[in-house]
Amino acid sequence: MNVRRAAHWVVNLPYFDFFIMVVISLSSIALAAEDPVEEDSVRNQILNYFDYAFTGVFTIEMILKIVDLGIILHPGSYLREFWNIMDAVVVVCAAVSFAFDMTGSSAGQNLSTIKSLRVLRVLRPLKTIKRVPKLKAVFDCVVNSLKNVINILIVYILFQFIFAVIAVQLFNGKFFYCTDESKTTAEDCKGQFFVFDGDNQLPSAETREWKQQSFHYDNVMAAMLTLFAVQTGEGWPQVLQNSMAATYEDEGPLQNFRIEMSIFYVVYFVVFPFFFVNIFVALIIITFQEQGEAELQDGEIDKNQKSCIDFTIQARPLERYMPNKRNSFKYKIWRIVVSTPFEYFIMILIVLNTLLLMMKVSTQHI
């Protein structure tokens, strides 16, 4: 009992959680500072000693909490909380990998794959979530919204499939090109051609090849992958350019041959990166609000009363600056400036100015 009381006293010290937070921060910095190229570098050897110290601190923390709370047999024990289970898994895996490192025996060398368990050290920064209430609330919100995300994800996949089928119909077999840009058909793309590197050296002869673009729409799976790459916003201008340059099957690209194909990507961007992303964000916000309302149900005030109190606290008097003398010229100008017709007049000028900017044309011929 004296040991449990001592462990309870240490765990509940005011600076205990702060000390653990500092160790977690230092451990995260050490993970980021490791050299991924040279595993046996001096830097990694030094950081490895620090990792021993961090693992020792987390092990002592786990032991103290197990002594204080108990292991698993009664409510409120250590292993009956998700975050404690995660901490225990990380600590045990790190301890096992260190044990094999320190033995240096043949058994440890044969079981070198166990060292991969040290990858779980990346979970250490998650230990901060349970110690910061706001972070924990956000994490719980994301987890609780997963059940609703599945339904949206099904709709997302269906729309992705629909756009993929449309893309296959539009661009099937049209994303091929010849390495010799002077040849535009598969029949002509044969033999060899000369390549000049730009200096005074002799040109080199290369074999013509009829190749396919890295991202294409020859089947539904490839189309879904291409559309997903377009959705990420990385490299999609090249896919758009290839789509507008697509001509016919077994023929090479021709720049801006079908510029109207850009409408397909405009519609796709409206539906996916804009519409579905906003749905996911709105779902998380709604879940967060529902959690807040659930917390208010156990309180003394309801949601409307809390909103009234927040509005009263944040309310500020409205101020409107105007000339003091109504007969003055300044007051008459002020009346014109704040009037509704004046606002409409300014808006019309802005629209006309925009139209004038759009009408500028370059007359230079290349």
CSV table of C-alpha atoms in Angstrom, one decimal:
chain,number,residue,atom,x,y,z
A,1,MET,CA,0.0,0.0,0.0
A,2,ASN,CA,2.8,2.4,0.8
A,3,VAL,CA,4.3,1.7,-2.7
A,4,ARG,CA,0.9,2.5,-4.3
A,5,ARG,CA,0.6,5.7,-2.3
A,6,ALA,CA,4.0,6.8,-3.3
A,7,ALA,CA,3.3,6.0,-7.0
A,8,HIS,CA,0.0,7.9,-6.7
A,9,TRP,CA,1.8,10.9,-5.1
A,10,VAL,CA,4.4,11.0,-7.9
A,11,VAL,CA,1.9,10.6,-10.8
A,12,ASN,CA,-0.3,13.5,-9.4
A,13,LEU,CA,2.6,15.9,-8.8
A,14,PRO,CA,1.9,19.3,-10.5
A,15,TYR,CA,5.0,19.1,-12.7
A,16,PHE,CA,4.8,15.4,-13.6
A,17,ASP,CA,2.7,15.8,-16.8
A,18,PHE,CA,4.8,18.9,-17.7
A,19,PHE,CA,8.0,16.8,-17.4
A,20,ILE,CA,6.5,14.1,-19.6
A,21,MET,CA,5.5,16.6,-22.2
A,22,VAL,CA,9.0,18.0,-22.3
A,23,VAL,CA,10.4,14.5,-22.8
A,24,ILE,CA,7.8,13.8,-25.5
A,25,SER,CA,8.9,17.0,-27.3
A,26,LEU,CA,12.6,16.1,-27.0
A,27,SER,CA,11.9,12.6,-28.2
A,28,SER,CA,10.0,14.0,-31.3
A,29,ILE,CA,12.9,16.3,-32.1
A,30,ALA,CA,15.3,13.4,-31.8
A,31,LEU,CA,13.2,11.3,-34.2
A,32,ALA,CA,13.3,14.1,-36.7
A,33,ALA,CA,17.0,14.6,-36.4
A,34,GLU,CA,18.0,11.0,-37.2
A,35,ASP,CA,20.1,10.4,-40.4
A,36,PRO,CA,18.0,8.1,-42.6
A,37,VAL,CA,20.9,7.5,-45.1
A,38,GLU,CA,23.8,6.5,-42.8
A,39,GLU,CA,22.4,4.4,-40.0
A,40,ASP,CA,25.7,4.0,-38.3
A,41,SER,CA,26.6,7.7,-38.4
A,42,VAL,CA,27.9,9.5,-35.3
A,43,ARG,CA,24.7,11.5,-35.1
A,44,ASN,CA,22.5,8.4,-35.0
A,45,GLN,CA,24.8,6.8,-32.3
A,46,ILE,CA,24.4,9.8,-30.1
A,47,LEU,CA,20.6,10.0,-30.7
A,48,ASN,CA,20.4,6.3,-29.9
A,49,TYR,CA,21.7,7.0,-26.4
A,50,PHE,CA,19.1,9.7,-26.0
A,51,ASP,CA,16.5,7.2,-27.2
A,52,TYR,CA,17.6,4.8,-24.4
A,53,ALA,CA,16.9,7.6,-21.9
A,54,PHE,CA,13.6,8.5,-23.4
A,55,THR,CA,12.5,4.9,-23.4
A,56,GLY,CA,13.6,4.6,-19.7
A,57,VAL,CA,11.5,7.6,-18.8
A,58,PHE,CA,8.4,6.3,-20.5
A,59,THR,CA,8.9,2.9,-19.0
A,60,ILE,CA,9.1,4.4,-15.5
A,61,GLU,CA,6.0,6.4,-16.2
A,62,MET,CA,4.1,3.3,-17.3
A,63,ILE,CA,5.2,1.3,-14.2
A,64,LEU,CA,4.2,4.1,-11.9
A,65,LYS,CA,0.7,4.4,-13.5
A,66,ILE,CA,0.3,0.6,-13.4
A,67,VAL,CA,1.1,0.6,-9.7
A,68,ASP,CA,-1.2,3.5,-9.1
A,69,LEU,CA,-4.2,2.5,-11.2
A,70,GLY,CA,-3.8,-1.3,-11.4
A,71,ILE,CA,-3.4,-3.3,-14.6
A,72,ILE,CA,-6.8,-4.3,-16.0
A,73,LEU,CA,-9.0,-6.1,-13.5
A,74,HIS,CA,-11.0,-3.2,-12.2
A,75,PRO,CA,-12.7,-0.2,-13.8
A,76,GLY,CA,-10.3,2.8,-14.2
A,77,SER,CA,-7.2,0.5,-14.4
A,78,TYR,CA,-4.3,1.3,-16.7
A,79,LEU,CA,-5.1,-1.0,-19.7
A,80,ARG,CA,-8.8,0.0,-19.8
A,81,GLU,CA,-8.0,3.3,-21.6
A,82,PHE,CA,-7.0,3.5,-25.2
A,83,TRP,CA,-4.2,6.0,-24.8
A,84,ASN,CA,-2.6,3.9,-22.1
A,85,ILE,CA,-2.7,0.8,-24.3
A,86,MET,CA,-1.0,2.7,-27.1
A,87,ASP,CA,1.7,3.9,-24.6
A,88,ALA,CA,2.2,0.4,-23.4
A,89,VAL,CA,2.6,-1.0,-26.9
A,90,VAL,CA,5.2,1.7,-27.9
A,91,VAL,CA,7.2,1.2,-24.6
A,92,VAL,CA,7.2,-2.6,-24.8
A,93,CYS,CA,8.2,-2.7,-28.5
A,94,ALA,CA,11.0,-0.2,-27.9
A,95,ALA,CA,12.2,-2.2,-24.9
A,96,VAL,CA,12.2,-5.4,-26.9
A,97,SER,CA,14.2,-3.9,-29.8
A,98,PHE,CA,16.7,-2.4,-27.3
A,99,ALA,CA,17.1,-5.8,-25.6
A,100,PHE,CA,18.1,-7.4,-28.9
A,101,ASP,CA,20.4,-4.5,-29.7
A,102,MET,CA,22.2,-4.8,-26.4
A,103,THR,CA,22.5,-8.6,-26.5
A,104,GLY,CA,24.5,-8.6,-29.7
A,105,SER,CA,24.1,-12.4,-29.9
A,106,SER,CA,23.5,-14.5,-33.0
A,107,ALA,CA,19.9,-14.8,-31.9
A,108,GLY,CA,19.5,-11.1,-31.9
A,109,GLN,CA,21.1,-10.9,-35.3
A,110,ASN,CA,18.9,-13.6,-36.8
A,111,LEU,CA,15.8,-11.7,-35.4
A,112,SER,CA,16.9,-8.4,-36.7
A,113,THR,CA,13.5,-7.8,-38.2
A,114,ILE,CA,12.2,-7.3,-34.6
A,115,LYS,CA,14.2,-4.0,-34.7
A,116,SER,CA,11.5,-2.7,-37.1
A,117,LEU,CA,9.3,-2.5,-34.1
A,118,ARG,CA,11.2,0.7,-33.3
A,119,VAL,CA,9.2,2.3,-36.1
A,120,LEU,CA,6.4,2.5,-33.6
A,121,ARG,CA,8.3,5.3,-31.9
A,122,VAL,CA,6.6,7.7,-34.3
A,123,LEU,CA,3.5,7.2,-32.1
A,124,ARG,CA,5.2,9.0,-29.2
A,125,PRO,CA,4.0,12.5,-30.2
A,126,LEU,CA,0.4,11.2,-29.9
A,127,LYS,CA,1.0,10.9,-26.2
A,128,THR,CA,0.5,14.7,-26.0
A,129,ILE,CA,-3.2,14.4,-27.2
A,130,LYS,CA,-4.5,12.9,-23.9
A,131,ARG,CA,-2.7,15.6,-21.9
A,132,VAL,CA,-4.2,18.5,-23.9
A,133,PRO,CA,-8.0,18.6,-23.6
A,134,LYS,CA,-8.5,20.6,-26.8
A,135,LEU,CA,-6.4,18.2,-28.9
A,136,LYS,CA,-8.2,15.2,-27.4
A,137,ALA,CA,-11.6,16.8,-28.2
A,138,VAL,CA,-10.5,17.3,-31.9
A,139,PHE,CA,-9.2,13.7,-32.0
A,140,ASP,CA,-12.5,12.3,-30.6
A,141,CYS,CA,-14.4,14.4,-33.1
A,142,VAL,CA,-12.5,12.9,-36.0
A,143,VAL,CA,-13.0,9.4,-34.7
A,144,ASN,CA,-16.7,9.9,-34.1
A,145,SER,CA,-17.2,11.3,-37.6
A,146,LEU,CA,-15.7,8.2,-39.2
A,147,LYS,CA,-19.0,6.3,-39.2
A,148,ASN,CA,-20.6,9.1,-41.3
A,149,VAL,CA,-17.5,9.5,-43.5
A,150,ILE,CA,-18.0,5.9,-44.7
A,151,ASN,CA,-21.4,6.8,-46.3
A,152,ILE,CA,-19.8,9.9,-48.0
A,153,LEU,CA,-16.9,7.8,-49.1
A,154,ILE,CA,-19.2,5.4,-50.9
A,155,VAL,CA,-20.8,8.3,-52.8
A,156,TYR,CA,-17.3,9.6,-53.5
A,157,ILE,CA,-16.2,6.3,-55.1
A,158,LEU,CA,-19.4,6.1,-57.2
A,159,PHE,CA,-18.9,9.6,-58.6
A,160,GLN,CA,-15.2,8.8,-59.2
A,161,PHE,CA,-16.3,5.7,-61.1
A,162,ILE,CA,-18.8,7.7,-63.2
A,163,PHE,CA,-16.1,10.2,-64.2
A,164,ALA,CA,-13.7,7.4,-64.9
A,165,VAL,CA,-16.1,5.8,-67.3
A,166,ILE,CA,-16.7,9.1,-69.1
A,167,ALA,CA,-13.0,9.7,-69.3
A,168,VAL,CA,-12.5,6.2,-70.9
A,169,GLN,CA,-15.1,7.0,-73.5
A,170,LEU,CA,-13.4,10.4,-74.3
A,171,PHE,CA,-9.7,9.5,-74.2
A,172,ASN,CA,-9.4,5.7,-74.7
A,173,GLY,CA,-6.3,4.9,-76.8
A,174,LYS,CA,-5.5,8.6,-77.4
A,175,PHE,CA,-2.7,9.2,-75.0
A,176,PHE,CA,0.1,7.7,-77.1
A,177,TYR,CA,3.0,9.7,-78.7
A,178,CYS,CA,6.1,9.1,-80.7
A,179,THR,CA,9.5,9.9,-79.3
A,180,ASP,CA,10.2,11.6,-82.6
A,181,GLU,CA,7.9,14.6,-82.5
A,182,SER,CA,7.9,14.8,-86.3
A,183,LYS,CA,5.9,11.6,-86.6
A,184,THR,CA,2.3,11.6,-85.5
A,185,THR,CA,1.0,8.1,-86.3
A,186,ALA,CA,2.0,4.6,-85.0
A,187,GLU,CA,2.8,3.4,-88.6
A,188,ASP,CA,5.3,6.3,-89.2
A,189,CYS,CA,6.9,5.9,-85.8
A,190,LYS,CA,9.5,3.3,-86.9
A,191,GLY,CA,13.2,3.4,-87.7
A,192,GLN,CA,15.6,5.8,-86.2
A,193,PHE,CA,16.0,9.6,-86.0
A,194,PHE,CA,18.7,12.1,-85.2
A,195,VAL,CA,18.8,13.9,-81.9
A,196,PHE,CA,20.8,17.2,-81.6
A,197,ASP,CA,21.9,18.0,-78.1
A,198,GLY,CA,22.4,21.7,-78.9
A,199,ASP,CA,26.2,21.9,-79.0
A,200,ASN,CA,28.6,21.5,-81.9
A,201,GLN,CA,29.0,17.7,-81.4
A,202,LEU,CA,27.6,15.2,-83.9
A,203,PRO,CA,24.0,14.2,-83.5
A,204,SER,CA,23.1,10.8,-82.0
A,205,ALA,CA,20.7,8.3,-83.7
A,206,GLU,CA,17.9,7.0,-81.5
A,207,THR,CA,15.2,4.4,-82.2
A,208,ARG,CA,11.6,5.7,-82.6
A,209,GLU,CA,9.3,4.4,-80.0
A,210,TRP,CA,5.5,4.6,-79.8
A,211,LYS,CA,4.9,5.2,-76.1
A,212,GLN,CA,2.0,5.8,-73.8
A,213,GLN,CA,1.7,8.7,-71.3
A,214,SER,CA,2.3,7.8,-67.7
A,215,PHE,CA,-1.3,8.8,-66.8
A,216,HIS,CA,-3.9,7.7,-69.3
A,217,TYR,CA,-7.5,6.6,-69.6
A,218,ASP,CA,-7.3,3.2,-71.4
A,219,ASN,CA,-9.3,1.4,-68.8
A,220,VAL,CA,-11.4,2.3,-65.8
A,221,MET,CA,-8.8,1.5,-63.1
A,222,ALA,CA,-6.1,3.6,-64.9
A,223,ALA,CA,-8.7,6.3,-65.4
A,224,MET,CA,-9.6,6.4,-61.6
A,225,LEU,CA,-5.9,6.6,-60.8
A,226,THR,CA,-5.4,9.4,-63.2
A,227,LEU,CA,-8.4,11.3,-61.9
A,228,PHE,CA,-7.1,10.8,-58.4
A,229,ALA,CA,-3.8,12.3,-59.4
A,230,VAL,CA,-5.6,15.2,-61.0
A,231,GLN,CA,-7.6,15.7,-57.8
A,232,THR,CA,-4.5,16.1,-55.7
A,233,GLY,CA,-3.5,19.1,-57.7
A,234,GLU,CA,0.0,17.7,-58.5
A,235,GLY,CA,0.9,17.4,-62.2
A,236,TRP,CA,-2.7,17.9,-63.4
A,237,PRO,CA,-1.8,20.6,-66.0
A,238,GLN,CA,0.2,18.1,-67.9
A,239,VAL,CA,-2.8,15.7,-67.9
A,240,LEU,CA,-5.0,18.6,-69.0
A,241,GLN,CA,-2.6,19.4,-71.8
A,242,ASN,CA,-2.5,15.8,-73.0
A,243,SER,CA,-6.3,15.7,-73.0
A,244,MET,CA,-6.7,18.8,-75.1
A,245,ALA,CA,-4.0,17.5,-77.5
A,246,ALA,CA,-5.5,14.1,-77.9
A,247,THR,CA,-6.5,13.4,-81.5
A,248,TYR,CA,-7.6,9.9,-82.5
A,249,GLU,CA,-6.6,6.3,-81.7
A,250,ASP,CA,-3.1,5.3,-83.0
A,251,GLU,CA,-2.3,9.0,-83.7
A,252,GLY,CA,-0.1,11.3,-81.8
A,253,PRO,CA,-1.0,14.5,-80.0
A,254,LEU,CA,-1.7,17.9,-81.6
A,255,GLN,CA,-1.5,20.9,-79.4
A,256,ASN,CA,-5.0,22.3,-78.5
A,257,PHE,CA,-6.7,19.9,-80.9
A,258,ARG,CA,-9.7,19.6,-78.6
A,259,ILE,CA,-9.6,22.5,-76.2
A,260,GLU,CA,-13.2,21.9,-75.3
A,261,MET,CA,-12.0,18.9,-73.3
A,262,SER,CA,-11.0,21.3,-70.6
A,263,ILE,CA,-14.7,21.6,-69.6
A,264,PHE,CA,-14.5,18.0,-68.4
A,265,TYR,CA,-11.7,18.9,-65.9
A,266,VAL,CA,-13.6,22.1,-64.8
A,267,VAL,CA,-16.6,20.0,-63.9
A,268,TYR,CA,-14.5,17.4,-62.2
A,269,PHE,CA,-12.7,20.0,-60.1
A,270,VAL,CA,-16.1,21.5,-59.0
A,271,VAL,CA,-17.4,18.1,-58.0
A,272,PHE,CA,-14.4,16.6,-56.2
A,273,PRO,CA,-11.8,19.0,-54.9
A,274,PHE,CA,-14.4,21.6,-54.0
A,275,PHE,CA,-17.7,19.9,-53.3
A,276,PHE,CA,-16.6,16.7,-51.6
A,277,VAL,CA,-13.8,18.3,-49.6
A,278,ASN,CA,-16.3,20.8,-48.2
A,279,ILE,CA,-18.6,18.0,-47.3
A,280,PHE,CA,-15.9,16.2,-45.3
A,281,VAL,CA,-15.0,19.5,-43.5
A,282,ALA,CA,-18.6,20.3,-42.8
A,283,LEU,CA,-19.1,16.7,-41.4
A,284,ILE,CA,-16.3,17.2,-38.9
A,285,ILE,CA,-17.6,20.6,-37.9
A,286,ILE,CA,-21.1,19.2,-37.4
A,287,THR,CA,-19.7,16.3,-35.3
A,288,PHE,CA,-17.7,18.8,-33.2
A,289,GLN,CA,-20.8,20.9,-32.6
A,290,GLU,CA,-22.9,17.8,-31.6
A,291,GLN,CA,-20.2,16.9,-29.1
A,292,GLY,CA,-20.4,20.3,-27.6
A,293,GLU,CA,-24.2,20.1,-27.4
A,294,ALA,CA,-23.9,16.7,-25.7
A,295,GLU,CA,-21.7,18.2,-23.1
A,296,LEU,CA,-24.2,21.0,-22.5
A,297,GLN,CA,-27.0,18.5,-21.8
A,298,ASP,CA,-25.4,17.6,-18.5
A,299,GLY,CA,-25.0,21.3,-17.6
A,300,GLU,CA,-27.3,23.9,-16.0
A,301,ILE,CA,-27.9,25.8,-19.2
A,302,ASP,CA,-28.9,24.7,-22.7
A,303,LYS,CA,-27.5,25.7,-26.0
A,304,ASN,CA,-29.6,28.8,-26.6
A,305,GLN,CA,-28.8,30.2,-23.2
A,306,LYS,CA,-25.1,29.6,-23.8
A,307,SER,CA,-25.4,31.4,-27.1
A,308,CYS,CA,-27.2,34.4,-25.5
A,309,ILE,CA,-24.5,34.6,-22.9
A,310,ASP,CA,-21.7,34.4,-25.5
A,311,PHE,CA,-23.4,37.1,-27.6
A,312,THR,CA,-23.8,39.4,-24.6
A,313,ILE,CA,-20.2,39.0,-23.6
A,314,GLN,CA,-18.9,39.7,-27.2
A,315,ALA,CA,-21.4,42.4,-28.0
A,316,ARG,CA,-19.9,45.8,-28.8
A,317,PRO,CA,-21.7,49.1,-29.4
A,318,LEU,CA,-22.1,50.1,-33.1
A,319,GLU,CA,-20.4,53.4,-34.0
A,320,ARG,CA,-21.2,55.5,-37.1
A,321,TYR,CA,-19.1,58.5,-37.9
A,322,MET,CA,-20.9,61.4,-39.5
A,323,PRO,CA,-20.5,65.2,-39.6
A,324,ASN,CA,-22.0,67.2,-36.7
A,325,LYS,CA,-23.5,70.0,-38.8
A,326,ARG,CA,-26.3,68.9,-41.1
A,327,ASN,CA,-26.2,72.1,-43.1
A,328,SER,CA,-22.5,71.8,-43.9
A,329,PHE,CA,-21.1,70.7,-47.3
A,330,LYS,CA,-19.3,67.8,-45.7
A,331,TYR,CA,-22.6,66.4,-44.4
A,332,LYS,CA,-24.1,66.5,-47.9
A,333,ILE,CA,-21.0,64.7,-49.4
A,334,TRP,CA,-21.3,62.1,-46.6
A,335,ARG,CA,-25.0,61.5,-47.4
A,336,ILE,CA,-24.1,60.8,-51.0
A,337,VAL,CA,-21.2,58.5,-50.1
A,338,VAL,CA,-23.3,56.3,-47.7
A,339,SER,CA,-26.3,56.2,-50.0
A,340,THR,CA,-27.3,52.9,-51.8
A,341,PRO,CA,-27.3,54.4,-55.4
A,342,PHE,CA,-23.7,55.5,-54.8
A,343,GLU,CA,-22.7,51.9,-53.9
A,344,TYR,CA,-24.4,50.6,-57.0
A,345,PHE,CA,-22.7,53.2,-59.1
A,346,ILE,CA,-19.3,52.2,-57.8
A,347,MET,CA,-20.1,48.5,-58.5
A,348,ILE,CA,-21.0,49.3,-62.1
A,349,LEU,CA,-17.7,51.1,-62.5
A,350,ILE,CA,-15.8,48.1,-61.1
A,351,VAL,CA,-17.6,45.8,-63.6
A,352,LEU,CA,-16.8,48.2,-66.5
A,353,ASN,CA,-13.2,48.4,-65.4
A,354,THR,CA,-13.0,44.6,-65.3
A,355,LEU,CA,-14.5,44.4,-68.8
A,356,LEU,CA,-12.0,46.9,-70.2
A,357,LEU,CA,-9.1,44.9,-68.7
A,358,MET,CA,-10.5,41.7,-70.4
A,359,MET,CA,-10.7,43.5,-73.8
A,360,LYS,CA,-6.9,44.0,-74.1
A,361,VAL,CA,-5.5,42.0,-76.9
A,362,SER,CA,-1.8,41.4,-77.9
A,363,THR,CA,-1.3,42.5,-81.5
A,364,GLN,CA,2.2,41.1,-81.7
A,365,HIS,CA,2.6,38.3,-84.3
A,366,ILE,CA,5.2,35.7,-83.8
